Short mmCIF file of C-alpha atoms and ligand atoms in Angstrom, two decimals:
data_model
loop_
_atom_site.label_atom_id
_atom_site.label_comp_id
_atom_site.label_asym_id
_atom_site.label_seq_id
_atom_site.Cartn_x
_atom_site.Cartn_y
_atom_site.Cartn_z
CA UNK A 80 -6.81 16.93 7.86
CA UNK A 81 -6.26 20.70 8.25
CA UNK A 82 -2.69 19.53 8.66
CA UNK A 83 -1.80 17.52 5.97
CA UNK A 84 -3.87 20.58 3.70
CA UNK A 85 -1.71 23.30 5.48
CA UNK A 86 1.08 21.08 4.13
CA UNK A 87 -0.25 21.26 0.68
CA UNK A 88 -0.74 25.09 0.70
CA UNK A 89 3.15 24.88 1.60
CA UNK A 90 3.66 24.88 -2.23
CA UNK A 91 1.07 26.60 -3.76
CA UNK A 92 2.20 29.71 -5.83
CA UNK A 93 0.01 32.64 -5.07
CA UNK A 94 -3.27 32.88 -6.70
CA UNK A 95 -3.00 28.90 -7.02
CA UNK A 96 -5.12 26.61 -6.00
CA UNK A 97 -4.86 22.31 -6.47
CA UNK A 98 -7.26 20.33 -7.71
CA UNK A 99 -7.70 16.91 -6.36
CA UNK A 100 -9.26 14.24 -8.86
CA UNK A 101 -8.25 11.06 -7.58
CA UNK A 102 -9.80 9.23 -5.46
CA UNK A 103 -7.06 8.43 -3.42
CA UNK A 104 -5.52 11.73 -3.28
CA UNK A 105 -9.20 13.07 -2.61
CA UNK A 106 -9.69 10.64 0.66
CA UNK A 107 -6.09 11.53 1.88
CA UNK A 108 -7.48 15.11 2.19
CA UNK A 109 -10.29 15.06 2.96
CA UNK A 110 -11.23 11.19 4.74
CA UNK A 111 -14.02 10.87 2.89
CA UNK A 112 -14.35 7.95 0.35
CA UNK A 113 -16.16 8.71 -3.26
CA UNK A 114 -15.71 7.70 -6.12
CA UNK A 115 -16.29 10.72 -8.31
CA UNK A 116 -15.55 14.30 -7.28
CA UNK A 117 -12.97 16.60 -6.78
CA UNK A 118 -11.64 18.48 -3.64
CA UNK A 119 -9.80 22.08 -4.55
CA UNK A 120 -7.43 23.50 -1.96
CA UNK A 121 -7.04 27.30 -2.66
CA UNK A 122 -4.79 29.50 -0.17
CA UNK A 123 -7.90 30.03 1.71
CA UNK A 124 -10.22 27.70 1.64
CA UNK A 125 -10.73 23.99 0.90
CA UNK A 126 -13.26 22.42 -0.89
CA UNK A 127 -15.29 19.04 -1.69
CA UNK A 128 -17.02 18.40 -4.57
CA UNK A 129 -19.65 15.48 -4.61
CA UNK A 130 -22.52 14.40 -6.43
CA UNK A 131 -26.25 13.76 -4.91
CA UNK A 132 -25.24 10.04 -4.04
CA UNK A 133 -22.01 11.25 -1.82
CA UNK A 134 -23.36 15.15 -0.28
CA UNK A 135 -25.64 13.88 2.53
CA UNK A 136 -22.93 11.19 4.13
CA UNK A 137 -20.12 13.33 3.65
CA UNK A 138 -21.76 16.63 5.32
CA UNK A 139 -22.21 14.15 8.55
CA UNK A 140 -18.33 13.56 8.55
CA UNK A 141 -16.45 15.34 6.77
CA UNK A 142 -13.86 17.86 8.61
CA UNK A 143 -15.48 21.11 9.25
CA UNK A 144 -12.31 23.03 7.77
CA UNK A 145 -13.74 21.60 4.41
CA UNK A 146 -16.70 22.94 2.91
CA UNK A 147 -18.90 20.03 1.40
CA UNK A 148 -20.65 21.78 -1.88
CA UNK A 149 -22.99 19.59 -4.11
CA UNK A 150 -22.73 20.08 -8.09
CA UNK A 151 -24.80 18.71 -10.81
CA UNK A 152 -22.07 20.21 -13.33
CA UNK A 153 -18.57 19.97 -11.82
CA UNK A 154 -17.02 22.71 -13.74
CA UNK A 155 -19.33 24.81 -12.98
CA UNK A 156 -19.24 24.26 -9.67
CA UNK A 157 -15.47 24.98 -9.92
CA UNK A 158 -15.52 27.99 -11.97
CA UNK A 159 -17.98 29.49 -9.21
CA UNK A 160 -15.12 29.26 -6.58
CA UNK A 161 -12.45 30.09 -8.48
CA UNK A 162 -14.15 33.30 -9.78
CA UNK A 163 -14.93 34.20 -6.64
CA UNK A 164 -11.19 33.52 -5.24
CA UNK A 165 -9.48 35.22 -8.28
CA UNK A 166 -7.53 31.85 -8.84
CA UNK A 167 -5.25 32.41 -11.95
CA UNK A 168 -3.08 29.43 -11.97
CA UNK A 169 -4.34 25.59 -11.01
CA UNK A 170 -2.21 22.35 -10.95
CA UNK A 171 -3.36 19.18 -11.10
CA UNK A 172 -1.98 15.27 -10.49
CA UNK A 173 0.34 14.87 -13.70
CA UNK A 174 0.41 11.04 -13.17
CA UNK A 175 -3.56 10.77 -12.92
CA UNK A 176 -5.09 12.88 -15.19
CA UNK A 177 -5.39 11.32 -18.56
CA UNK A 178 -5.16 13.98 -21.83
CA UNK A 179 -9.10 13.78 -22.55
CA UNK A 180 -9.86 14.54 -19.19
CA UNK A 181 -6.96 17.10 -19.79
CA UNK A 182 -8.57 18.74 -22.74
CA UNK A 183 -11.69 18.95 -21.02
CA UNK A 184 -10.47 20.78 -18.16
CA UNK A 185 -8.40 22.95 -20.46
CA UNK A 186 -11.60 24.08 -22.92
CA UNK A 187 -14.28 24.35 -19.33
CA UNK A 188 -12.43 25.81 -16.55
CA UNK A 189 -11.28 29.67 -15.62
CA UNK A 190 -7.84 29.03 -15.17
CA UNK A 191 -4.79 28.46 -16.53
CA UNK A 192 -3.23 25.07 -15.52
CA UNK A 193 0.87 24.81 -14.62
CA UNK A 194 1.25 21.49 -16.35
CA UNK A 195 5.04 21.31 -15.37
CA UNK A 196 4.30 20.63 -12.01
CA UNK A 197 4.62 17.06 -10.38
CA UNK A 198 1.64 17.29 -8.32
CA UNK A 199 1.42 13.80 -7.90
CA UNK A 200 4.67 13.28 -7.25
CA UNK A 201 4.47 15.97 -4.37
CA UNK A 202 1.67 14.58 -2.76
CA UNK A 203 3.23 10.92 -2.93
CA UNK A 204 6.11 12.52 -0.77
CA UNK A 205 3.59 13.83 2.12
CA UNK A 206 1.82 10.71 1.94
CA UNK A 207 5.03 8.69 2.64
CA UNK A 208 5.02 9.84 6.15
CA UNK A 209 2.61 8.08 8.15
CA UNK A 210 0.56 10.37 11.17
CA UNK A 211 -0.23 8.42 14.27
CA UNK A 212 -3.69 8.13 13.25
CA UNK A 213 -2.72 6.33 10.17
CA UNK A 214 -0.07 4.08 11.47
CA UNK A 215 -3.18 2.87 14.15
CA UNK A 216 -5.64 2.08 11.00
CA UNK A 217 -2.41 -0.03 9.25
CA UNK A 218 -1.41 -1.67 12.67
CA UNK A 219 -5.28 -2.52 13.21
CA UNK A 220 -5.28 -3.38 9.25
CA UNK A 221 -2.39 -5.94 10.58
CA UNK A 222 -3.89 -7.19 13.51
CA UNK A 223 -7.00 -8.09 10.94
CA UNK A 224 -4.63 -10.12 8.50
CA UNK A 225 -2.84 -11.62 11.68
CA UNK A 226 -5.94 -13.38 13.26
CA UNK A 227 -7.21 -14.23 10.12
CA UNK A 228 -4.15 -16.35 9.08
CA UNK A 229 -3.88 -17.96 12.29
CA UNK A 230 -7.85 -19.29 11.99
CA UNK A 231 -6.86 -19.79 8.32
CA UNK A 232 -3.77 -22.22 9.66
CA UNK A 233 -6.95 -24.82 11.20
CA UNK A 234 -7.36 -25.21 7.17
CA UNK A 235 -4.40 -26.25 5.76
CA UNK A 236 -4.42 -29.93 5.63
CA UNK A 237 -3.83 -32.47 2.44
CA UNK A 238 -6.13 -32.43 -0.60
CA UNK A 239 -7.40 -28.87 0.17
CA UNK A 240 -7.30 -26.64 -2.88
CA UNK A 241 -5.07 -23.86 -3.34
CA UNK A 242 -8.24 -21.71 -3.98
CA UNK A 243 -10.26 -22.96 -0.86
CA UNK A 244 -7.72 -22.08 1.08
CA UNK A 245 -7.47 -18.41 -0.54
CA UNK A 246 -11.41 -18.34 -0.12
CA UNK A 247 -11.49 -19.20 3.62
CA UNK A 248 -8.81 -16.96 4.39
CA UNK A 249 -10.98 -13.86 2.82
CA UNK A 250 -13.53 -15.17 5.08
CA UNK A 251 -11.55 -14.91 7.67
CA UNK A 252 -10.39 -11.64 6.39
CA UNK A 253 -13.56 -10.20 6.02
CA UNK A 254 -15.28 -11.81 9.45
CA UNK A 255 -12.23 -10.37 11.53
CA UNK A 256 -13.33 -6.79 10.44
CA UNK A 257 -11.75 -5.96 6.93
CA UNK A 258 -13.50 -3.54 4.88
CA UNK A 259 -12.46 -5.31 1.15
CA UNK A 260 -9.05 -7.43 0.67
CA UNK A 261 -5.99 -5.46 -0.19
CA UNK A 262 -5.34 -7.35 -3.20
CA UNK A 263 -5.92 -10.54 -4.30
CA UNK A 264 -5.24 -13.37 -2.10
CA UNK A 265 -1.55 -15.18 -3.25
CA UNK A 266 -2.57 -18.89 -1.97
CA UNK A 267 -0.13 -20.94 -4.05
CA UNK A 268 1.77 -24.76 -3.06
CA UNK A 269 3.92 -26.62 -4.74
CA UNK A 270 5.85 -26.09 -7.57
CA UNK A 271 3.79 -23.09 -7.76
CA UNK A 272 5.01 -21.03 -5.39
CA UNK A 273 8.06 -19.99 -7.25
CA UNK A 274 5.51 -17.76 -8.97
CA UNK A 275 5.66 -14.92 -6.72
CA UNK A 276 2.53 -13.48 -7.79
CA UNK A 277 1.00 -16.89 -8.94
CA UNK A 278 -2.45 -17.18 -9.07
CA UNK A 279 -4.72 -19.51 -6.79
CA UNK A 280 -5.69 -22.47 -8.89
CA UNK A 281 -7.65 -26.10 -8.37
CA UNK A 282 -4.17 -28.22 -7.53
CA UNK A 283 -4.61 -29.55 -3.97
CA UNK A 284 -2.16 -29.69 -0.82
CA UNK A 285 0.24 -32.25 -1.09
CA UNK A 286 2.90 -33.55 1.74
CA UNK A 287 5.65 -32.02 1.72
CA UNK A 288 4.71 -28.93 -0.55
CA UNK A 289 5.87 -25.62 0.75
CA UNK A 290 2.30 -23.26 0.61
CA UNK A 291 2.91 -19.38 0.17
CA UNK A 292 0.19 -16.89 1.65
CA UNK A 293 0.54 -13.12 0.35
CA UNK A 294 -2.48 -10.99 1.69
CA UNK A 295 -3.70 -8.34 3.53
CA UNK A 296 -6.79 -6.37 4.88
CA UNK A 297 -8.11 -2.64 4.14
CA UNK A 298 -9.16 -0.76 7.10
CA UNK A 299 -10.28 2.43 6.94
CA UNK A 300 -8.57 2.98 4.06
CA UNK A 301 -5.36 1.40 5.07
CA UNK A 302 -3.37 -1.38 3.90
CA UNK A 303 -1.74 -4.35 5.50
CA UNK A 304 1.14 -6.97 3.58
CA UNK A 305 2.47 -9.96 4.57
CA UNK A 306 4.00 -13.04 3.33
CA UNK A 307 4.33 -16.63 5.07
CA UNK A 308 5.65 -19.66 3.61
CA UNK A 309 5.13 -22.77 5.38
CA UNK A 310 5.49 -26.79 4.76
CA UNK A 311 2.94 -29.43 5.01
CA UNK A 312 3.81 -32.44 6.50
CA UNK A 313 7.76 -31.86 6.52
CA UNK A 314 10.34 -29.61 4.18
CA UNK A 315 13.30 -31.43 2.71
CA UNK A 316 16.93 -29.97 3.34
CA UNK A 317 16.61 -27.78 0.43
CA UNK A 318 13.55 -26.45 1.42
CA UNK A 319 14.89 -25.91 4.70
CA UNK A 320 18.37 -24.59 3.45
CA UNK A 321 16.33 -21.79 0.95
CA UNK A 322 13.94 -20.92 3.78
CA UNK A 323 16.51 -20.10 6.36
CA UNK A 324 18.52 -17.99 3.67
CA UNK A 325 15.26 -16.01 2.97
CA UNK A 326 14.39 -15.87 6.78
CA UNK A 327 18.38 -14.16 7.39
CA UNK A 328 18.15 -12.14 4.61
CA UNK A 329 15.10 -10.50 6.03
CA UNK A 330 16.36 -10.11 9.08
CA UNK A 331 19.19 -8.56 7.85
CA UNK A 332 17.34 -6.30 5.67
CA UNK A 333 15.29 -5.37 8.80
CA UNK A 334 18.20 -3.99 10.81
CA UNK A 335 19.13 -1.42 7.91
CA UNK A 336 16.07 0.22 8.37
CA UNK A 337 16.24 3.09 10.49
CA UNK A 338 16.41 6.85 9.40
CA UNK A 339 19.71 8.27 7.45
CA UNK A 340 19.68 4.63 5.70
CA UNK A 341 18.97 4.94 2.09
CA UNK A 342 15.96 2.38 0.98
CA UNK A 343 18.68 0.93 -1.27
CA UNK A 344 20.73 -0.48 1.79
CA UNK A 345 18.06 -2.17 2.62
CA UNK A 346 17.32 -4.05 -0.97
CA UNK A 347 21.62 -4.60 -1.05
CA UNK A 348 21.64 -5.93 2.55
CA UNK A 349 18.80 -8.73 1.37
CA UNK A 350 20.32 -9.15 -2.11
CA UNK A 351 23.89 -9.53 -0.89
CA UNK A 352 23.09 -12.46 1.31
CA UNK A 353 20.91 -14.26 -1.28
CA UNK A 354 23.32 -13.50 -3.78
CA UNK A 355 26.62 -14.80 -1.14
CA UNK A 356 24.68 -18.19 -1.44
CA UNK A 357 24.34 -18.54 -4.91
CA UNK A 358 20.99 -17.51 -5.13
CA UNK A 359 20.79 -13.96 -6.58
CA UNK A 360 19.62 -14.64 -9.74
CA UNK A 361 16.07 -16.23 -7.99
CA UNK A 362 15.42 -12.95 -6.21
CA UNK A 363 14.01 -11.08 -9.23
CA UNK A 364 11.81 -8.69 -7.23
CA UNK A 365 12.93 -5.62 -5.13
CA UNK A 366 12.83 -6.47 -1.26
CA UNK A 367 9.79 -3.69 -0.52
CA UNK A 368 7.55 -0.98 -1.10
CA UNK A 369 6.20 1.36 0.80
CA UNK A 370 2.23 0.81 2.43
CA UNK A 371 -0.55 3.02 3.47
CA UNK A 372 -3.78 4.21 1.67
CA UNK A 373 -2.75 2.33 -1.48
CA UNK A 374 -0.81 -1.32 -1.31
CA UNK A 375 2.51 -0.16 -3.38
CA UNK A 376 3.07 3.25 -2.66
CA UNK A 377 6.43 5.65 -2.20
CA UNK A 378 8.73 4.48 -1.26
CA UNK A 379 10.30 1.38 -3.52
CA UNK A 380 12.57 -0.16 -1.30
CA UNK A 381 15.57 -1.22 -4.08
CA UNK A 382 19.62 -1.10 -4.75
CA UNK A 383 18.51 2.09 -7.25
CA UNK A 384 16.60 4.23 -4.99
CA UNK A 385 18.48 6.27 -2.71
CA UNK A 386 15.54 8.00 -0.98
CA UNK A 387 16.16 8.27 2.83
CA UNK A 388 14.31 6.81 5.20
CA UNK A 389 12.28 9.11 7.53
CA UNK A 390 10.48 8.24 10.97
CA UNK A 391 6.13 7.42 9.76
CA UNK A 392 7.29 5.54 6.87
CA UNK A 393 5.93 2.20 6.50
CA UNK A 394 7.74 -0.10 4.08
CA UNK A 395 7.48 -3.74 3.11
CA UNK A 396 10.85 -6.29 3.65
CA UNK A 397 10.02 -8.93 1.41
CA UNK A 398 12.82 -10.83 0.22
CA UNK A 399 12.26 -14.32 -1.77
CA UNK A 400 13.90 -16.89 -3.49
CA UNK A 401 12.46 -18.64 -6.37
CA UNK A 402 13.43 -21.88 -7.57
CA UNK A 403 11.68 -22.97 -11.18
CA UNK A 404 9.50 -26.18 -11.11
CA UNK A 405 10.91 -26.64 -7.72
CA UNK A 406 9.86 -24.44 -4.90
CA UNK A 407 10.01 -20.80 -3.88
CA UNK A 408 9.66 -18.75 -0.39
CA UNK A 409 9.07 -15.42 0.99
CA UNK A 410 8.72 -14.18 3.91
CA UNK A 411 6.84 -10.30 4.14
CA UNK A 412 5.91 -8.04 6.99
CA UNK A 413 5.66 -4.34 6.95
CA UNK A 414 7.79 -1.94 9.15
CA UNK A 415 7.75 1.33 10.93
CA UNK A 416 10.76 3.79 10.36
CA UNK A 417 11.49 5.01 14.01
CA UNK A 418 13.43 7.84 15.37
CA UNK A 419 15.78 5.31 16.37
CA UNK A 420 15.27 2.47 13.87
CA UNK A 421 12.26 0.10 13.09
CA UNK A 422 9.17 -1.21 14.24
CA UNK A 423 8.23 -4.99 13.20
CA UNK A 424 4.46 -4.27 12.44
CA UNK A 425 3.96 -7.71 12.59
CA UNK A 426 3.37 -10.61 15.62
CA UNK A 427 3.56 -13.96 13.46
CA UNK A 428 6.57 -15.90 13.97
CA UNK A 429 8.88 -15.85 10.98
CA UNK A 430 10.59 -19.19 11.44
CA UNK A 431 9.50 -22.01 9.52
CA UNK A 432 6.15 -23.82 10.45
CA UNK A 433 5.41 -27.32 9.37
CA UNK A 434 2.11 -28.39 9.78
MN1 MN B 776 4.20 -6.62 -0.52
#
């Protein structure tokens, strides 16, 4: 922790300090889940914020580098430090803090605020790199989501419905060891998976319907993706045509990922093939995003973002093709940036299953 804070301090002006208010940003800093508080990182010292219902638990585990305080009024609690630190100047996440909260800051606390600084922005960057410790909690996130999809597989047979099969695999999900899901289950067959973020419904499992699972676990804290597409019963040539163009294009995609590569060679490398067969018009979405404490974070892996990659970053390569009324596939699994090129985070075969 006193790392990633020493990092922080990196950019503070003198006689600066930042205020943490999201949650996310708050647990990044400090490991310690809440939801209410604040955590303020001055040059000197760093500290948590919590209410009666968090102080107790997070004095057992929080960091000793951090200083736990309890308030009953937050800015007061605030003020106290930043009077006694002299802090003139504070910044604050640009892209969380709404204007109320804003104004309320503004009228209640000792300080001037920098509001032209991109706080959030900043801290989005240092997340994007990955420590060891949280590439083990997204690896064990994917391990989760792994054994849970192959029990789920037992499942899949015809007339089960679309949402059944989404509830058993949270089942699964949350038996294997997940803390919640990382979003909601994607358990769509038919016609419906050309809606790449279609929703479960009632329809049941026909022959020869291609099924799409999207889904993942949280484990402390971190997120797992991935995407499988797979036939019941048997996959006509079509099917089989689209799902080997989606399976290449990942793999494709996959072996532009290593550091110097931009994220946008990536996206082209996918969209390029699709697009060689005809297809580019059905691949609507970008081919990945980056994973970690939130499900979509920095960095967004498409033709427009020319953001290198860097060894720790964890990024999805999701490519799809989506066919209206017809069918649609995509196949997802997140990977590693390495000093020398990737890491396939994931231990599911990619090739087409037909159960
Ligand atoms: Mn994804």
């Amino acid at each position: 922790m006193l790392n990633r804070i020493d990092k922080l301090r990196e950019i503070l002006l003198s006689g600066s300090a930042a205020l943490i208010l999201s949650d996310v940003n708050r647990l990044y800093y400090s490991d310690f889940k809440s939801s209410a508080g604040a955590l303020l990182i001055t040059e000197h010292s760093a500290i948590l914020f919590l209410d009666f219902r968090y102080y107790e638990a997070a004095v057992r585990s929080v960091d000793r580098s951090i200083n736990v305080v309890r308030y009953s009024n937050l800015t007061e609690s605030i003020n106290a430090i930043i009077n006694k630190e002299s802090i003139k100047n504070i910044i604050i996440e640009d892209e969380f803090v709404t204007i109320a909260r804003f104004d309320n800051l503004k009228n209640e606390i000792n300080a001037e605020f920098t509001t032209d600084f991109k706080l959030s922005s900043k801290i989005m960057d240092f997340r994007m790199i990955k420590s060891d410790d949280e590439i083990e909690r997204i690896k064990t996130a994917q391990k989760i989501s792994e054994k849970s999809y192959k029990e789920l597989l037992n499942y899949i047979k015809v007339g089960v419905s679309e949402k059944r099969l989404a509830l058993e695999l949270e089942h699964q999900l949350k038996i294997n060891g997940a803390e919640r899901l990382a979003f909601d289950i994607i358990s769509i067959s038919g016609k419906n998976t050309s809606l790449p973020h279609g929703v479960p419904s009632e329809k049941e499992l026909c022959d020869g319907d291609f099924i799409t699972f999207d889904f993942g676990a949280v484990y402390d804290g971190y997120h797992s993706d991935m995407t499988r597409t797979i036939a019941l019963g048997y996959a006509s040539d079509e099917m089989k045509e689209v799902y080997d163009i989606v399976l290449n294009a990942h793999k494709i995609a996959s072996k532009a990922i290593k550091p110097s590569k931009w994220c946008s060679d990536v996206d082209k490398a996918a969209r390029e093939y699709i697009r060689s067969f005809g297809y580019g018009e059905y691949f609507g979405h970008s081919t990945g995003h980056g994973v970690g404490l939130e499900i979509h974070e920095k960095p967004t892996v498409y033709h427009t973002n020319n953001q290198i990659l860097k060894p720790g970053m964890v990024i999805t390569n999701e490519p799809g093709i989506y066919l209206p009324d017809k069918f649609g596939v995509r196949i997802e699994d997140m990977y590693l940036v390495t000093e020398n090129g990737f890491e396939d985070l994931a231990f599911i075969d990619k090739e087409l299953l037909i159960i």
